[in-house]
mmCIF file of C-alpha atoms in Angstrom:
data_model
loop_
_atom_site.group_PDB
_atom_site.id
_atom_site.type_symbol
_atom_site.label_atom_id
_atom_site.label_comp_id
_atom_site.label_asym_id
_atom_site.label_seq_id
_atom_site.Cartn_x
_atom_site.Cartn_y
_atom_site.Cartn_z
ATOM 1 C CA MET A 13 -9.415 -19.401 -1.420
ATOM 2 C CA GLY A 14 -7.438 -22.055 -3.224
ATOM 3 C CA LYS A 15 -4.087 -21.130 -4.706
ATOM 4 C CA PRO A 16 -2.734 -22.133 -8.108
ATOM 5 C CA ARG A 17 0.141 -24.554 -7.983
ATOM 6 C CA ARG A 18 3.636 -23.199 -7.853
ATOM 7 C CA SER A 19 5.465 -22.957 -11.174
ATOM 8 C CA GLN A 20 8.582 -25.093 -11.506
ATOM 9 C CA VAL A 21 9.934 -23.368 -14.592
ATOM 10 C CA PHE A 22 9.402 -19.687 -13.857
ATOM 11 C CA ASP A 23 12.310 -17.428 -14.793
ATOM 12 C CA PHE A 24 13.903 -16.117 -11.607
ATOM 13 C CA SER A 25 15.540 -13.166 -13.391
ATOM 14 C CA PHE A 26 12.576 -10.893 -12.684
ATOM 15 C CA LEU A 27 13.327 -11.113 -8.948
ATOM 16 C CA PHE A 28 16.567 -9.236 -9.383
ATOM 17 C CA PHE A 29 15.103 -6.542 -11.626
ATOM 18 C CA CYS A 30 12.115 -5.954 -9.370
ATOM 19 C CA PHE A 31 14.526 -5.661 -6.467
ATOM 20 C CA ILE A 32 16.695 -3.117 -8.294
ATOM 21 C CA SER A 33 13.711 -1.087 -9.452
ATOM 22 C CA SER A 34 12.615 -0.712 -5.841
ATOM 23 C CA LEU A 35 15.476 1.734 -5.408
ATOM 24 C CA SER A 36 13.730 4.339 -7.579
ATOM 25 C CA THR A 37 11.980 7.237 -5.875
ATOM 26 C CA SER A 38 8.377 7.064 -4.734
ATOM 27 C CA SER A 39 6.298 8.889 -2.179
ATOM 28 C CA PHE A 40 6.200 5.652 -0.154
ATOM 29 C CA ALA A 41 9.391 3.907 -1.279
ATOM 30 C CA LEU A 42 9.742 0.184 -0.676
ATOM 31 C CA SER A 43 12.710 -1.095 1.264
ATOM 32 C CA ASP A 44 14.986 -3.657 -0.362
ATOM 33 C CA ALA A 45 13.558 -6.407 1.812
ATOM 34 C CA GLU A 46 9.964 -5.449 0.970
ATOM 35 C CA ALA A 47 10.590 -5.468 -2.780
ATOM 36 C CA SER A 48 12.282 -8.852 -2.561
ATOM 37 C CA TYR A 49 9.367 -10.175 -0.517
ATOM 38 C CA LEU A 50 6.829 -8.982 -3.125
ATOM 39 C CA SER A 51 8.712 -10.671 -5.926
ATOM 40 C CA GLN A 52 8.856 -13.950 -4.035
ATOM 41 C CA ARG A 53 5.132 -13.771 -3.333
ATOM 42 C CA GLN A 54 4.323 -13.488 -7.034
ATOM 43 C CA LEU A 55 6.722 -16.329 -7.839
ATOM 44 C CA LEU A 56 5.093 -18.623 -5.296
ATOM 45 C CA THR A 57 1.521 -17.936 -6.449
ATOM 46 C CA LEU A 58 2.044 -17.818 -10.198
ATOM 47 C CA PRO A 59 0.739 -20.954 -11.959
ATOM 48 C CA GLU A 60 2.620 -22.750 -14.720
ATOM 49 C CA ASN A 61 3.460 -20.267 -17.529
ATOM 50 C CA GLY A 62 1.382 -17.614 -15.762
ATOM 51 C CA GLU A 63 -1.895 -19.128 -16.990
ATOM 52 C CA LEU A 64 -4.811 -20.309 -14.880
ATOM 53 C CA PRO A 65 -5.804 -23.969 -15.195
ATOM 54 C CA ASP A 66 -9.158 -24.686 -16.846
ATOM 55 C CA GLY A 67 -12.091 -24.430 -14.463
ATOM 56 C CA PHE A 68 -10.001 -22.735 -11.806
ATOM 57 C CA GLU A 69 -12.915 -20.609 -10.523
ATOM 58 C CA PHE A 70 -14.877 -23.752 -9.660
ATOM 59 C CA GLN A 71 -12.100 -24.859 -7.320
ATOM 60 C CA VAL A 72 -12.653 -21.786 -5.144
ATOM 61 C CA GLN A 73 -15.235 -22.209 -2.389
ATOM 62 C CA ILE A 74 -17.204 -19.035 -1.602
ATOM 63 C CA ASN A 75 -20.205 -18.806 0.730
ATOM 64 C CA LEU A 76 -21.609 -15.652 -0.838
ATOM 65 C CA LYS A 77 -24.377 -14.963 -3.338
ATOM 66 C CA PHE A 78 -23.758 -13.085 -6.611
ATOM 67 C CA ASP A 79 -26.100 -11.771 -9.285
ATOM 68 C CA ASN A 80 -24.265 -13.774 -11.935
ATOM 69 C CA SER A 81 -21.267 -16.026 -12.387
ATOM 70 C CA ARG A 82 -19.147 -13.283 -13.951
ATOM 71 C CA LEU A 83 -19.387 -11.144 -10.825
ATOM 72 C CA ARG A 84 -18.350 -14.207 -8.844
ATOM 73 C CA ARG A 85 -15.260 -14.580 -11.014
ATOM 74 C CA ALA A 86 -14.527 -10.873 -10.571
ATOM 75 C CA TYR A 87 -14.781 -11.309 -6.794
ATOM 76 C CA ILE A 88 -12.229 -14.138 -6.898
ATOM 77 C CA ALA A 89 -9.889 -11.998 -9.007
ATOM 78 C CA LEU A 90 -10.187 -8.834 -6.910
ATOM 79 C CA GLN A 91 -9.762 -10.656 -3.599
ATOM 80 C CA ALA A 92 -6.627 -12.343 -4.942
ATOM 81 C CA TRP A 93 -5.336 -8.956 -6.058
ATOM 82 C CA LYS A 94 -6.046 -7.401 -2.677
ATOM 83 C CA LYS A 95 -3.988 -10.155 -1.034
ATOM 84 C CA ALA A 96 -1.198 -9.386 -3.524
ATOM 85 C CA MET A 97 -1.033 -5.761 -2.369
ATOM 86 C CA TYR A 98 1.684 -5.104 0.147
ATOM 87 C CA SER A 99 0.946 -1.434 0.749
ATOM 88 C CA ASP A 100 -2.161 0.691 0.142
ATOM 89 C CA PRO A 101 -1.327 4.021 1.838
ATOM 90 C CA LYS A 102 -4.498 5.747 0.643
ATOM 91 C CA ASN A 103 -6.767 2.845 1.707
ATOM 92 C CA ILE A 104 -8.224 2.671 -1.789
ATOM 93 C CA THR A 105 -9.095 -1.025 -1.404
ATOM 94 C CA ASN A 106 -10.440 -0.701 2.131
ATOM 95 C CA ASN A 107 -14.000 -1.371 0.914
ATOM 96 C CA TRP A 108 -13.061 -4.374 -1.247
ATOM 97 C CA VAL A 109 -15.185 -6.582 0.993
ATOM 98 C CA GLY A 110 -18.271 -8.677 0.241
ATOM 99 C CA PRO A 111 -20.067 -9.684 -2.961
ATOM 100 C CA ASN A 112 -20.923 -6.174 -4.224
ATOM 101 C CA VAL A 113 -17.821 -5.849 -6.386
ATOM 102 C CA CYS A 114 -19.478 -3.056 -8.388
ATOM 103 C CA GLY A 115 -19.230 -0.907 -5.262
ATOM 104 C CA TYR A 116 -15.488 -1.414 -4.811
ATOM 105 C CA SER A 117 -13.389 1.758 -5.149
ATOM 106 C CA GLY A 118 -11.784 1.961 -8.553
ATOM 107 C CA VAL A 119 -13.983 -0.817 -9.981
ATOM 108 C CA PHE A 120 -16.614 0.015 -12.588
ATOM 109 C CA CYS A 121 -19.475 -2.127 -13.829
ATOM 110 C CA ALA A 122 -21.562 -1.941 -16.993
ATOM 111 C CA GLN A 123 -23.953 -4.048 -19.009
ATOM 112 C CA ALA A 124 -22.319 -7.083 -20.577
ATOM 113 C CA LEU A 125 -21.746 -6.618 -24.292
ATOM 114 C CA ASP A 126 -23.237 -10.022 -25.053
ATOM 115 C CA ASP A 127 -26.062 -9.855 -22.504
ATOM 116 C CA PRO A 128 -27.449 -6.400 -21.560
ATOM 117 C CA LYS A 129 -29.546 -7.998 -18.810
ATOM 118 C CA ILE A 130 -26.546 -8.529 -16.541
ATOM 119 C CA ASN A 131 -23.897 -6.262 -15.065
ATOM 120 C CA VAL A 132 -20.213 -7.146 -15.216
ATOM 121 C CA VAL A 133 -16.919 -5.578 -14.173
ATOM 122 C CA ALA A 134 -15.903 -3.576 -17.248
ATOM 123 C CA GLY A 135 -13.157 -1.350 -15.873
ATOM 124 C CA VAL A 136 -10.528 -0.891 -13.170
ATOM 125 C CA ASP A 137 -8.978 2.531 -12.532
ATOM 126 C CA LEU A 138 -6.410 2.743 -9.737
ATOM 127 C CA ASN A 139 -4.321 5.535 -11.259
ATOM 128 C CA HIS A 140 -2.063 7.389 -8.795
ATOM 129 C CA ALA A 141 -3.057 5.170 -5.873
ATOM 130 C CA ASP A 142 0.586 4.496 -4.887
ATOM 131 C CA ILE A 143 -0.227 0.847 -4.194
ATOM 132 C CA ALA A 144 2.657 -1.622 -3.892
ATOM 133 C CA GLY A 145 2.167 -5.223 -4.936
ATOM 134 C CA TYR A 146 1.964 -7.475 -7.971
ATOM 135 C CA LEU A 147 -0.651 -8.709 -10.438
ATOM 136 C CA PRO A 148 -2.003 -12.193 -9.630
ATOM 137 C CA ALA A 149 -2.945 -14.596 -12.393
ATOM 138 C CA GLU A 150 -6.549 -14.575 -11.113
ATOM 139 C CA LEU A 151 -7.084 -11.196 -12.800
ATOM 140 C CA GLY A 152 -7.450 -13.185 -16.014
ATOM 141 C CA LEU A 153 -10.891 -14.259 -14.738
ATOM 142 C CA MET A 154 -12.337 -10.781 -15.402
ATOM 143 C CA THR A 155 -12.988 -11.482 -19.068
ATOM 144 C CA ASP A 156 -15.376 -8.522 -19.464
ATOM 145 C CA LEU A 157 -12.650 -6.014 -18.610
ATOM 146 C CA ALA A 158 -12.284 -3.288 -21.254
ATOM 147 C CA LEU A 159 -10.309 -0.709 -19.282
ATOM 148 C CA PHE A 160 -7.329 -1.390 -17.016
ATOM 149 C CA HIS A 161 -5.626 1.740 -15.636
ATOM 150 C CA ILE A 162 -3.034 1.381 -12.873
ATOM 151 C CA ASN A 163 -0.515 4.073 -13.774
ATOM 152 C CA SER A 164 1.651 5.680 -11.090
ATOM 153 C CA ASN A 165 1.726 2.874 -8.544
ATOM 154 C CA ARG A 166 4.433 0.533 -7.267
ATOM 155 C CA PHE A 167 3.424 -2.749 -8.858
ATOM 156 C CA CYS A 168 6.354 -4.950 -9.800
ATOM 157 C CA GLY A 169 6.992 -8.384 -11.261
ATOM 158 C CA ILE A 170 5.550 -9.430 -14.616
ATOM 159 C CA ILE A 171 2.281 -9.153 -16.530
ATOM 160 C CA PRO A 172 0.760 -12.668 -16.134
ATOM 161 C CA LYS A 173 -0.014 -14.625 -19.286
ATOM 162 C CA SER A 174 -3.543 -15.114 -17.979
ATOM 163 C CA PHE A 175 -4.179 -11.526 -19.164
ATOM 164 C CA SER A 176 -4.465 -12.995 -22.667
ATOM 165 C CA GLU A 177 -8.000 -13.989 -21.646
ATOM 166 C CA LEU A 178 -9.017 -10.320 -21.414
ATOM 167 C CA THR A 179 -10.006 -10.172 -25.067
ATOM 168 C CA LEU A 180 -12.344 -7.175 -24.660
ATOM 169 C CA MET A 181 -9.500 -4.931 -23.492
ATOM 170 C CA HIS A 182 -9.727 -1.461 -25.034
ATOM 171 C CA GLU A 183 -7.388 0.674 -22.879
ATOM 172 C CA PHE A 184 -4.371 -0.797 -21.070
ATOM 173 C CA ASP A 185 -2.255 1.545 -18.953
ATOM 174 C CA VAL A 186 0.377 0.140 -16.566
ATOM 175 C CA SER A 187 2.775 3.076 -16.924
ATOM 176 C CA ASN A 188 5.004 4.377 -14.152
ATOM 177 C CA ASN A 189 5.332 1.147 -12.188
ATOM 178 C CA ARG A 190 8.162 -1.388 -11.845
ATOM 179 C CA PHE A 191 7.202 -4.157 -14.217
ATOM 180 C CA VAL A 192 9.977 -6.251 -15.734
ATOM 181 C CA GLY A 193 10.525 -8.884 -18.373
ATOM 182 C CA PRO A 194 10.040 -8.834 -22.155
ATOM 183 C CA PHE A 195 7.384 -6.848 -23.959
ATOM 184 C CA PRO A 196 4.016 -8.145 -22.608
ATOM 185 C CA ASP A 197 2.888 -10.296 -25.536
ATOM 186 C CA VAL A 198 -0.530 -10.731 -23.938
ATOM 187 C CA THR A 199 -1.457 -7.393 -25.515
ATOM 188 C CA LEU A 200 -1.151 -8.966 -28.975
ATOM 189 C CA SER A 201 -4.130 -11.225 -28.238
ATOM 190 C CA TRP A 202 -6.559 -8.341 -27.656
ATOM 191 C CA PRO A 203 -8.490 -7.616 -30.880
ATOM 192 C CA SER A 204 -10.238 -4.536 -29.465
ATOM 193 C CA VAL A 205 -7.338 -2.749 -27.777
ATOM 194 C CA ARG A 206 -6.716 0.791 -29.001
ATOM 195 C CA TYR A 207 -4.503 2.298 -26.287
ATOM 196 C CA ILE A 208 -1.368 0.672 -24.850
ATOM 197 C CA ASP A 209 0.774 2.546 -22.335
ATOM 198 C CA ILE A 210 3.686 0.680 -20.722
ATOM 199 C CA ARG A 211 6.141 3.590 -20.337
ATOM 200 C CA PHE A 212 8.282 4.177 -17.237
ATOM 201 C CA ASN A 213 8.853 0.512 -16.379
ATOM 202 C CA ASN A 214 11.710 -1.946 -16.897
ATOM 203 C CA PHE A 215 10.494 -3.955 -19.877
ATOM 204 C CA GLU A 216 13.367 -5.055 -22.082
ATOM 205 C CA GLY A 217 14.472 -6.838 -25.250
ATOM 206 C CA GLN A 218 12.671 -6.976 -28.578
ATOM 207 C CA ILE A 219 9.527 -5.258 -29.799
ATOM 208 C CA PRO A 220 7.320 -7.781 -31.664
ATOM 209 C CA PRO A 221 6.636 -6.738 -35.290
ATOM 210 C CA GLU A 222 2.973 -7.742 -34.815
ATOM 211 C CA LEU A 223 2.509 -4.826 -32.429
ATOM 212 C CA PHE A 224 2.419 -2.394 -35.340
ATOM 213 C CA GLU A 225 -0.089 -4.501 -37.246
ATOM 214 C CA MET A 226 -2.710 -3.863 -34.557
ATOM 215 C CA LYS A 227 -5.374 -1.165 -34.922
ATOM 216 C CA LEU A 228 -4.017 1.100 -32.195
ATOM 217 C CA ASP A 229 -4.699 4.795 -31.630
ATOM 218 C CA ALA A 230 -1.817 5.407 -29.220
ATOM 219 C CA LEU A 231 1.285 3.476 -28.173
ATOM 220 C CA PHE A 232 3.684 4.556 -25.422
ATOM 221 C CA LEU A 233 6.919 2.561 -25.108
ATOM 222 C CA ASN A 234 9.239 5.213 -23.712
ATOM 223 C CA ASN A 235 11.444 4.936 -20.622
ATOM 224 C CA ASN A 236 12.027 1.196 -20.598
ATOM 225 C CA ARG A 237 15.000 -1.006 -21.567
ATOM 226 C CA PHE A 238 14.101 -2.011 -25.116
ATOM 227 C CA THR A 239 17.136 -2.758 -27.284
ATOM 228 C CA SER A 240 15.758 -3.929 -30.624
ATOM 229 C CA THR A 241 15.565 -2.229 -33.986
ATOM 230 C CA ILE A 242 12.258 -0.603 -34.855
ATOM 231 C CA PRO A 243 10.308 -3.161 -36.931
ATOM 232 C CA GLU A 244 9.617 -2.392 -40.586
ATOM 233 C CA THR A 245 5.959 -3.129 -39.832
ATOM 234 C CA ILE A 246 5.691 0.318 -38.242
ATOM 235 C CA GLY A 247 4.443 1.484 -41.642
ATOM 236 C CA GLN A 248 1.281 -0.561 -41.108
ATOM 237 C CA SER A 249 0.482 1.102 -37.808
ATOM 238 C CA THR A 250 -2.697 3.136 -37.389
ATOM 239 C CA VAL A 251 -1.447 5.091 -34.344
ATOM 240 C CA SER A 252 -1.696 8.844 -34.101
ATOM 241 C CA VAL A 253 0.866 8.965 -31.282
ATOM 242 C CA VAL A 254 3.860 6.689 -30.627
ATOM 243 C CA THR A 255 6.826 7.229 -28.312
ATOM 244 C CA PHE A 256 10.112 5.319 -28.377
ATOM 245 C CA ALA A 257 12.067 7.785 -26.207
ATOM 246 C CA ASN A 258 14.625 6.870 -23.559
ATOM 247 C CA ASN A 259 15.285 3.271 -24.527
ATOM 248 C CA LYS A 260 18.147 1.672 -26.453
ATOM 249 C CA PHE A 261 16.511 1.247 -29.848
ATOM 250 C CA LYS A 262 19.155 0.895 -32.552
ATOM 251 C CA GLY A 263 19.495 0.945 -36.311
ATOM 252 C CA CYS A 264 17.522 3.027 -38.802
ATOM 253 C CA ILE A 265 14.153 4.689 -38.801
ATOM 254 C CA PRO A 266 12.315 2.302 -41.165
ATOM 255 C CA ARG A 267 11.498 3.809 -44.558
ATOM 256 C CA SER A 268 7.974 2.450 -44.199
ATOM 257 C CA ILE A 269 7.322 5.307 -41.739
ATOM 258 C CA GLY A 270 6.017 7.325 -44.676
ATOM 259 C CA LYS A 271 2.925 5.098 -44.819
ATOM 260 C CA MET A 272 1.699 6.081 -41.337
ATOM 261 C CA GLU A 273 -1.247 8.150 -42.529
ATOM 262 C CA ASN A 274 -2.719 8.812 -39.081
ATOM 263 C CA LEU A 275 0.520 9.848 -37.395
ATOM 264 C CA ASP A 276 0.342 13.075 -35.405
ATOM 265 C CA GLU A 277 3.266 12.738 -32.962
ATOM 266 C CA ILE A 278 6.353 10.502 -32.961
ATOM 267 C CA ILE A 279 9.166 10.661 -30.396
ATOM 268 C CA PHE A 280 12.529 8.921 -30.982
ATOM 269 C CA MET A 281 14.456 10.970 -28.386
ATOM 270 C CA ASN A 282 17.486 9.486 -26.605
ATOM 271 C CA ASN A 283 18.076 6.125 -28.251
ATOM 272 C CA ASP A 284 20.891 4.565 -30.299
ATOM 273 C CA LEU A 285 19.303 5.223 -33.683
ATOM 274 C CA GLY A 286 21.511 6.369 -36.537
ATOM 275 C CA GLY A 287 22.204 6.595 -40.247
ATOM 276 C CA CYS A 288 20.514 9.164 -42.466
ATOM 277 C CA PHE A 289 16.924 10.240 -42.035
ATOM 278 C CA PRO A 290 14.737 8.437 -44.587
ATOM 279 C CA PRO A 291 13.213 10.918 -47.052
ATOM 280 C CA GLU A 292 9.870 9.161 -46.542
ATOM 281 C CA VAL A 293 9.460 11.188 -43.325
ATOM 282 C CA GLY A 294 8.393 14.005 -45.609
ATOM 283 C CA SER A 295 5.239 12.074 -46.529
ATOM 284 C CA LEU A 296 3.799 12.571 -43.030
ATOM 285 C CA LYS A 297 1.544 15.500 -43.885
ATOM 286 C CA ASN A 298 -0.473 15.212 -40.636
ATOM 287 C CA LEU A 299 2.584 15.165 -38.376
ATOM 288 C CA THR A 300 2.698 17.914 -35.716
ATOM 289 C CA VAL A 301 5.575 16.694 -33.485
ATOM 290 C CA PHE A 302 8.789 15.027 -34.666
ATOM 291 C CA ASP A 303 11.522 14.562 -32.045
ATOM 292 C CA ALA A 304 14.651 12.607 -32.980
ATOM 293 C CA SER A 305 17.028 14.357 -30.586
ATOM 294 C CA PHE A 306 19.870 12.658 -28.697
ATOM 295 C CA ASN A 307 20.627 9.961 -31.255
ATOM 296 C CA SER A 308 23.368 9.468 -33.863
ATOM 297 C CA PHE A 309 21.743 10.551 -37.126
ATOM 298 C CA VAL A 310 24.169 11.679 -39.829
ATOM 299 C CA GLY A 311 24.197 13.371 -43.219
ATOM 300 C CA ALA A 312 22.117 16.235 -44.500
ATOM 301 C CA LEU A 313 18.511 16.868 -43.586
ATOM 302 C CA PRO A 314 16.384 15.526 -46.478
ATOM 303 C CA GLN A 315 14.730 18.171 -48.631
ATOM 304 C CA GLU A 316 11.539 16.156 -48.210
ATOM 305 C CA PHE A 317 11.264 17.541 -44.666
ATOM 306 C CA SER A 318 9.965 20.716 -46.313
ATOM 307 C CA ASN A 319 6.751 18.792 -47.015
ATOM 308 C CA LEU A 320 5.908 18.566 -43.294
ATOM 309 C CA ILE A 321 3.319 21.295 -43.611
ATOM 310 C CA GLY A 322 1.609 20.416 -40.332
ATOM 311 C CA VAL A 323 4.660 20.088 -38.094
ATOM 312 C CA ASN A 324 4.634 22.358 -35.067
ATOM 313 C CA VAL A 325 7.605 21.031 -33.077
ATOM 314 C CA LEU A 326 10.704 19.745 -34.873
ATOM 315 C CA ASP A 327 13.667 18.626 -32.743
ATOM 316 C CA ILE A 328 16.730 17.071 -34.380
ATOM 317 C CA SER A 329 19.234 18.350 -31.827
ATOM 318 C CA HIS A 330 22.182 16.380 -30.412
ATOM 319 C CA ASN A 331 22.971 14.284 -33.478
ATOM 320 C CA LYS A 332 25.761 14.333 -36.114
ATOM 321 C CA LEU A 333 23.893 16.040 -38.936
ATOM 322 C CA THR A 334 25.789 18.103 -41.506
ATOM 323 C CA GLY A 335 25.206 20.330 -44.517
ATOM 324 C CA VAL A 336 23.194 23.507 -45.009
ATOM 325 C CA LEU A 337 19.755 24.076 -43.544
ATOM 326 C CA PRO A 338 17.445 25.204 -46.345
ATOM 327 C CA GLU A 339 15.023 28.078 -46.018
ATOM 328 C CA ASN A 340 11.902 26.078 -46.891
ATOM 329 C CA ILE A 341 12.316 23.855 -43.827
ATOM 330 C CA CYS A 342 12.748 26.784 -41.441
ATOM 331 C CA LYS A 343 9.706 28.472 -42.999
ATOM 332 C CA LEU A 344 7.286 25.560 -42.702
ATOM 333 C CA PRO A 345 3.808 27.115 -42.248
ATOM 334 C CA SER A 346 2.927 25.527 -38.892
ATOM 335 C CA LEU A 347 6.388 25.485 -37.344
ATOM 336 C CA SER A 348 6.678 27.177 -33.929
ATOM 337 C CA ASN A 349 9.697 25.434 -32.344
ATOM 338 C CA PHE A 350 12.723 24.115 -34.253
ATOM 339 C CA SER A 351 15.858 22.911 -32.485
ATOM 340 C CA PHE A 352 18.834 21.782 -34.556
ATOM 341 C CA SER A 353 21.471 22.492 -31.908
ATOM 342 C CA GLN A 354 24.498 20.303 -31.168
ATOM 343 C CA ASN A 355 25.020 19.019 -34.701
ATOM 344 C CA TYR A 356 27.568 19.855 -37.429
ATOM 345 C CA PHE A 357 25.558 22.099 -39.752
ATOM 346 C CA ASN A 358 27.928 24.509 -41.500
ATOM 347 C CA GLY A 359 25.388 26.682 -43.241
ATOM 348 C CA ALA A 360 21.850 27.985 -42.754
ATOM 349 C CA ALA A 361 19.478 30.249 -44.653
ATOM 350 C CA ASN A 362 18.500 33.562 -43.079
ATOM 351 C CA ALA A 363 15.122 32.085 -42.174
ATOM 352 C CA CYS A 364 16.981 29.689 -39.848
ATOM 353 C CA VAL A 365 18.810 32.401 -37.872
ATOM 354 C CA PRO A 366 17.235 32.903 -34.415
ATOM 355 C CA THR A 367 17.973 36.646 -34.227
ATOM 356 C CA LEU A 368 16.166 37.229 -37.523
ATOM 357 C CA ARG A 369 13.015 35.377 -36.513
ATOM 358 C CA LYS A 370 10.524 36.572 -33.910
ATOM 359 C CA ASP A 371 7.654 34.322 -34.951
ATOM 360 C CA ILE A 372 9.169 30.967 -33.913
ATOM 361 C CA VAL A 373 11.682 29.544 -31.427
ATOM 362 C CA LEU A 374 14.954 28.473 -33.061
ATOM 363 C CA ASP A 375 18.054 26.958 -31.460
ATOM 364 C CA ASP A 376 21.211 26.736 -33.596
ATOM 365 C CA THR A 377 23.849 26.516 -30.854
ATOM 366 C CA GLY A 378 26.618 23.936 -30.909
ATOM 367 C CA ASN A 379 26.970 23.674 -34.698
ATOM 368 C CA CYS A 380 29.656 24.774 -37.169
ATOM 369 C CA LEU A 381 28.052 28.076 -38.206
ATOM 370 C CA GLY A 382 31.088 30.354 -38.167
ATOM 371 C CA ASP A 383 29.166 33.625 -37.881
ATOM 372 C CA ARG A 384 26.908 32.469 -35.065
ATOM 373 C CA PRO A 385 27.638 32.499 -31.309
ATOM 374 C CA LYS A 386 28.102 29.391 -29.154
ATOM 375 C CA GLN A 387 29.368 27.142 -31.966
ATOM 376 C CA LYS A 388 31.777 24.183 -31.959
ATOM 377 C CA LEU A 389 35.511 24.756 -32.275
ATOM 378 C CA GLY A 390 37.048 24.640 -35.730
ATOM 379 C CA ASN A 391 39.043 21.448 -35.224
ATOM 380 C CA GLU A 392 35.973 19.675 -33.862
ATOM 381 C CA CYS A 393 33.998 20.658 -36.961
ATOM 382 C CA GLU A 394 36.788 19.719 -39.344
ATOM 383 C CA ALA A 395 36.998 16.184 -37.940
ATOM 384 C CA VAL A 396 33.426 15.532 -39.084
ATOM 385 C CA LEU A 397 32.966 17.836 -42.087
ATOM 386 C CA SER A 398 36.069 16.450 -43.794
ATOM 387 C CA HIS A 399 34.300 13.079 -44.053
ATOM 388 C CA PRO A 400 30.902 13.913 -45.571
ATOM 389 C CA ILE A 401 28.149 11.296 -45.636
ATOM 390 C CA ASP A 402 26.423 10.532 -48.922
ATOM 391 C CA CYS A 403 22.873 9.660 -47.873
ATOM 392 C CA SER A 404 22.081 8.311 -51.340
ATOM 393 C CA LYS A 405 24.444 5.462 -50.462
ATOM 394 C CA ASP A 406 23.364 5.081 -46.853
ATOM 395 C CA LYS A 407 21.052 2.135 -46.155
ATOM 396 C CA CYS A 408 18.909 4.215 -43.788
ATOM 397 C CA GLY A 409 18.528 7.035 -46.286
ATOM 398 C CA GLY A 410 17.647 4.794 -49.203
ATOM 399 C CA GLY A 411 21.001 3.470 -50.422
ATOM 400 C CA SER A 412 22.500 -0.003 -50.070
ATOM 401 C CA SER A 413 26.111 0.436 -49.034
ATOM 402 C CA PRO A 414 26.481 2.575 -45.923
ATOM 403 C CA LYS A 415 29.760 4.170 -45.018
ATOM 404 C CA PRO A 416 31.315 3.545 -41.623
ATOM 405 C CA PRO A 417 29.977 5.906 -38.956
ATOM 406 C CA VAL A 418 32.083 8.970 -38.236
ATOM 407 C CA LYS A 419 33.379 9.161 -34.724
ATOM 408 C CA ALA A 420 32.348 12.269 -32.877
ATOM 409 C CA PRO A 421 32.591 13.488 -29.287
ATOM 410 C CA PRO A 422 30.363 11.593 -26.831
ATOM 411 C CA LYS A 423 26.752 12.693 -26.690
ATOM 412 C CA PRO A 424 25.880 14.951 -23.759
ATOM 413 C CA GLN A 425 23.348 13.677 -21.270
ATOM 414 C CA PRO A 426 19.805 14.369 -22.476
ATOM 415 C CA LYS A 427 17.465 16.757 -20.824
ATOM 416 C CA PRO A 428 14.854 15.220 -18.507
ATOM 417 C CA PRO A 429 12.055 13.316 -20.314
ATOM 418 C CA VAL A 430 9.343 15.611 -21.573
ATOM 419 C CA HIS A 431 6.686 12.888 -21.741
ATOM 420 C CA SER A 432 5.549 12.048 -18.240
ATOM 421 C CA PRO A 433 2.846 9.554 -17.269
ATOM 422 C CA PRO A 434 -0.678 10.734 -17.986
ATOM 423 C CA GLN A 435 -2.583 12.566 -15.288
ATOM 424 C CA GLN A 436 -5.936 10.857 -15.199
#
């Protein structure tokens, strides 16, 4: 099989990150030398800008017969991918031999959307295969692919730009691998995609605003290295579930969040977000899970939170929130678990006292509630409470002239992530 020409401008930075990520635990962990070798292999085979040259499939000589040209292209792609696999401990790809690509393990065929008379490769599912390797640019030849699931493997390197050719993509799951580089912009070119899961990798940098203008059902960004603010375009998103947890997102929660009519769950846990909560959160009537723990939010909890009539889990713990917790928030009709621990609340209605409630789980520890056990020391509370935050003047809470942030003791280390890769 012919190989694409070697790129002369490829960014070598991914070599280092793929090497470092090889140190993470796995049932069949790669050695340092093996991870470095894999990265070099992808670098040497990746064409210019990660895209395949026009007519590339016609440059490949194959002495096999196929039912149609699309299956031939799929054969080229899958054979290139098999060569890019360094370790396959479960022998998943052992039968990736010969022209019958529809019989390959983890490969699924269906009628072509534009021609029901022919079969094409419509899906790949290698979840939990523990395969080590990288993604070759040839995978961009499988233009009928609608489902690509490779979560819980040991693939590293980058997502090739040739994936932009996969315009029928509906579900894209590369979670729990060792991918690096910026957010994979190839996903923005897929008009039919509804599910994007890139969590538990080493993607970094900015999140493109266009991502939230797509018609997505679910978006999982957690456990990467993203450092940007959350784009204001989030208000245009159609997602029901979105996770930002365990990154380095900074700045405010955009006020446009109140326009997310389909939102069911949103997780901001363990980032560098701050300022006051925008009152527009209270517009999310369909919300069942809201987790903003382990951040630096300040000020009082907006009264508008009492409008979250569908919320089941509410976690605002480990922030710098102050004021009095009102009864109507602690008595939300669907609420079953409410943690507001490790803040600076100095008052709470009886409905917010754990010992007086048997119907829900409440955690008020680590606050400034003088009559409650396990609270902060008086001098620690005074340092924060003596400098109250006016959220009406805070840019995150709706104002225009924010006050300087109040210094508080360092945040404790967060509990282990509660959102693990999907078991499929």
